[in-house]
Amino acid sequence: MIINITNRHDKVSPALREKIESWLEHSQERYDVISSAQVTLDKTDRLEEVEATLHAAGREINAKASDENLFAALDAMAQKIDRQLGKLHDKQVQKKGTPKHTTLIGEDSVNDDDIEDEEVYQA
C-alpha cells in the first residue's frame, strides 16, 4: 500500500504520521482492498482540516473533516472512511451470483432439533 501524507502549511510530525499509518494498516487488515492513500492536512484560521482519498478495489473513496483539534478531525475522517470501506466490502461480498451460506439438511446431516430431542430422551 502506498501512503502519501502532506501538510500544506507545516511539516508532518512523527506522531501524526504514525497515527495515520497505523489507522491505514488497521483498515487494510480489516478490508484488504486499499491500494494507495493520499492524506492532506490543512490549517485554516481556527480549524484543522483533514482530507483523505483512498484507492480501493478500483474506486476512489473520499472524506473530509474539520475540527479545532487535529487529532479529533483525523478521528472523524477515519470514521467516515471506515464506513465507506465497510459498504464497499459488503457490496463485494454480497455480489449477485456468489454462493450463499446455506446448510443442506439431508440424510447424512444432523439437525439441531434432533440433537436437543436426543438429549431430552436420554435424561
Short mmCIF file of C-alpha atoms in Angstrom, two decimals:
data_model
loop_
_atom_site.label_atom_id
_atom_site.label_comp_id
_atom_site.label_asym_id
_atom_site.label_seq_id
_atom_site.Cartn_x
_atom_site.Cartn_y
_atom_site.Cartn_z
CA MET A 1 0.00 0.00 0.00
CA ILE A 2 1.32 3.42 -0.97
CA ILE A 3 0.75 6.13 1.65
CA ASN A 4 1.31 9.81 0.87
CA ILE A 5 0.83 12.31 3.72
CA THR A 6 1.15 16.05 3.07
CA ASN A 7 0.68 19.09 5.27
CA ARG A 8 0.10 22.33 3.41
CA HIS A 9 1.48 24.76 6.00
CA ASP A 10 3.85 22.75 8.16
CA LYS A 11 5.80 19.52 8.39
CA VAL A 12 4.09 16.29 9.37
CA SER A 13 5.11 15.29 12.89
CA PRO A 14 6.28 11.72 13.51
CA ALA A 15 3.41 11.11 15.98
CA LEU A 16 0.83 12.23 13.41
CA ARG A 17 2.45 10.16 10.66
CA GLU A 18 2.44 7.11 12.95
CA LYS A 19 -1.25 7.60 13.83
CA ILE A 20 -2.29 7.88 10.17
CA GLU A 21 -0.19 4.89 9.11
CA SER A 22 -1.49 2.71 11.94
CA TRP A 23 -5.10 3.61 11.05
CA LEU A 24 -4.50 2.77 7.38
CA GLU A 25 -2.77 -0.51 8.25
CA HIS A 26 -5.67 -1.46 10.51
CA SER A 27 -8.18 -0.65 7.76
CA GLN A 28 -6.12 -2.63 5.25
CA GLU A 29 -6.07 -5.67 7.55
CA ARG A 30 -9.81 -5.39 8.07
CA TYR A 31 -10.98 -4.86 4.48
CA ASP A 32 -7.96 -5.82 2.33
CA VAL A 33 -8.93 -3.58 -0.59
CA ILE A 34 -6.79 -0.43 -0.17
CA SER A 35 -4.06 0.03 -2.78
CA SER A 36 -2.99 3.63 -2.09
CA ALA A 37 -3.88 6.56 0.15
CA GLN A 38 -3.41 10.33 -0.06
CA VAL A 39 -3.95 12.25 3.21
CA THR A 40 -3.79 16.05 3.16
CA LEU A 41 -3.67 18.20 6.29
CA ASP A 42 -4.56 21.88 6.17
CA LYS A 43 -4.85 24.62 8.76
CA THR A 44 -7.31 27.48 8.31
CA ASP A 45 -7.94 30.38 10.69
CA ARG A 46 -9.35 28.35 13.56
CA LEU A 47 -9.88 24.88 12.17
CA GLU A 48 -7.70 21.95 11.27
CA GLU A 49 -8.87 20.16 8.13
CA VAL A 50 -8.06 16.60 7.14
CA GLU A 51 -8.87 15.20 3.72
CA ALA A 52 -8.20 11.66 2.50
CA THR A 53 -8.52 9.92 -0.83
CA LEU A 54 -8.14 6.15 -0.89
CA HIS A 55 -7.93 3.94 -3.95
CA ALA A 56 -9.70 0.72 -3.09
CA ALA A 57 -11.00 -2.04 -5.34
CA GLY A 58 -10.83 0.14 -8.44
CA ARG A 59 -12.72 3.02 -6.82
CA GLU A 60 -11.85 6.25 -5.09
CA ILE A 61 -13.10 6.90 -1.58
CA ASN A 62 -13.03 10.49 -0.36
CA ALA A 63 -13.68 12.02 3.03
CA LYS A 64 -13.05 15.38 4.63
CA ALA A 65 -13.38 16.51 8.24
CA SER A 66 -12.50 19.61 10.20
CA ASP A 67 -12.24 20.43 13.90
CA GLU A 68 -10.33 22.71 16.23
CA ASN A 69 -8.15 19.76 17.26
CA LEU A 70 -6.18 17.99 14.54
CA PHE A 71 -6.48 14.54 16.11
CA ALA A 72 -10.27 14.93 16.54
CA ALA A 73 -10.56 15.86 12.86
CA LEU A 74 -8.43 12.85 11.95
CA ASP A 75 -10.66 10.52 14.00
CA ALA A 76 -13.82 11.93 12.39
CA MET A 77 -12.34 11.48 8.92
CA ALA A 78 -11.23 7.93 9.77
CA GLN A 79 -14.76 7.01 10.85
CA LYS A 80 -16.17 8.33 7.56
CA ILE A 81 -13.64 6.37 5.51
CA ASP A 82 -14.19 3.18 7.53
CA ARG A 83 -17.95 3.46 6.99
CA GLN A 84 -17.43 3.77 3.23
CA LEU A 85 -14.95 0.88 3.20
CA GLY A 86 -17.49 -1.26 5.06
CA LYS A 87 -20.13 -0.52 2.44
CA LEU A 88 -17.70 -1.33 -0.36
CA HIS A 89 -16.71 -4.58 1.34
CA ASP A 90 -20.36 -5.58 1.84
CA LYS A 91 -21.10 -4.94 -1.83
CA GLN A 92 -18.21 -7.16 -2.87
CA VAL A 93 -19.19 -9.96 -0.51
CA GLN A 94 -22.92 -9.87 -1.35
CA LYS A 95 -22.48 -9.77 -5.13
CA LYS A 96 -25.14 -11.36 -7.27
CA GLY A 97 -24.11 -14.83 -8.27
CA THR A 98 -21.97 -15.62 -5.24
CA PRO A 99 -22.96 -18.72 -3.30
CA LYS A 100 -24.91 -18.06 -0.15
CA HIS A 101 -24.07 -19.81 3.11
CA THR A 102 -26.75 -22.45 3.47
CA THR A 103 -26.81 -25.71 5.32
CA LEU A 104 -28.21 -28.67 3.49
CA ILE A 105 -30.47 -30.89 5.52
CA GLY A 106 -30.26 -34.40 4.19
CA GLU A 107 -29.97 -37.96 5.35
CA ASP A 108 -26.31 -37.60 6.35
CA SER A 109 -26.66 -34.26 8.10
CA VAL A 110 -27.85 -33.78 11.65
CA ASN A 111 -30.46 -31.19 12.56
CA ASP A 112 -30.08 -29.05 15.70
CA ASP A 113 -33.63 -30.03 16.75
CA ASP A 114 -32.71 -33.73 16.57
CA ILE A 115 -29.77 -33.21 18.93
CA GLU A 116 -31.93 -31.45 21.52
CA ASP A 117 -34.59 -34.18 21.31
CA GLU A 118 -32.00 -36.92 21.87
CA GLU A 119 -30.65 -35.15 24.96
CA VAL A 120 -34.16 -34.90 26.40
CA TYR A 121 -34.83 -38.61 25.87
CA GLN A 122 -31.52 -39.62 27.42
CA ALA A 123 -32.19 -37.70 30.63
#
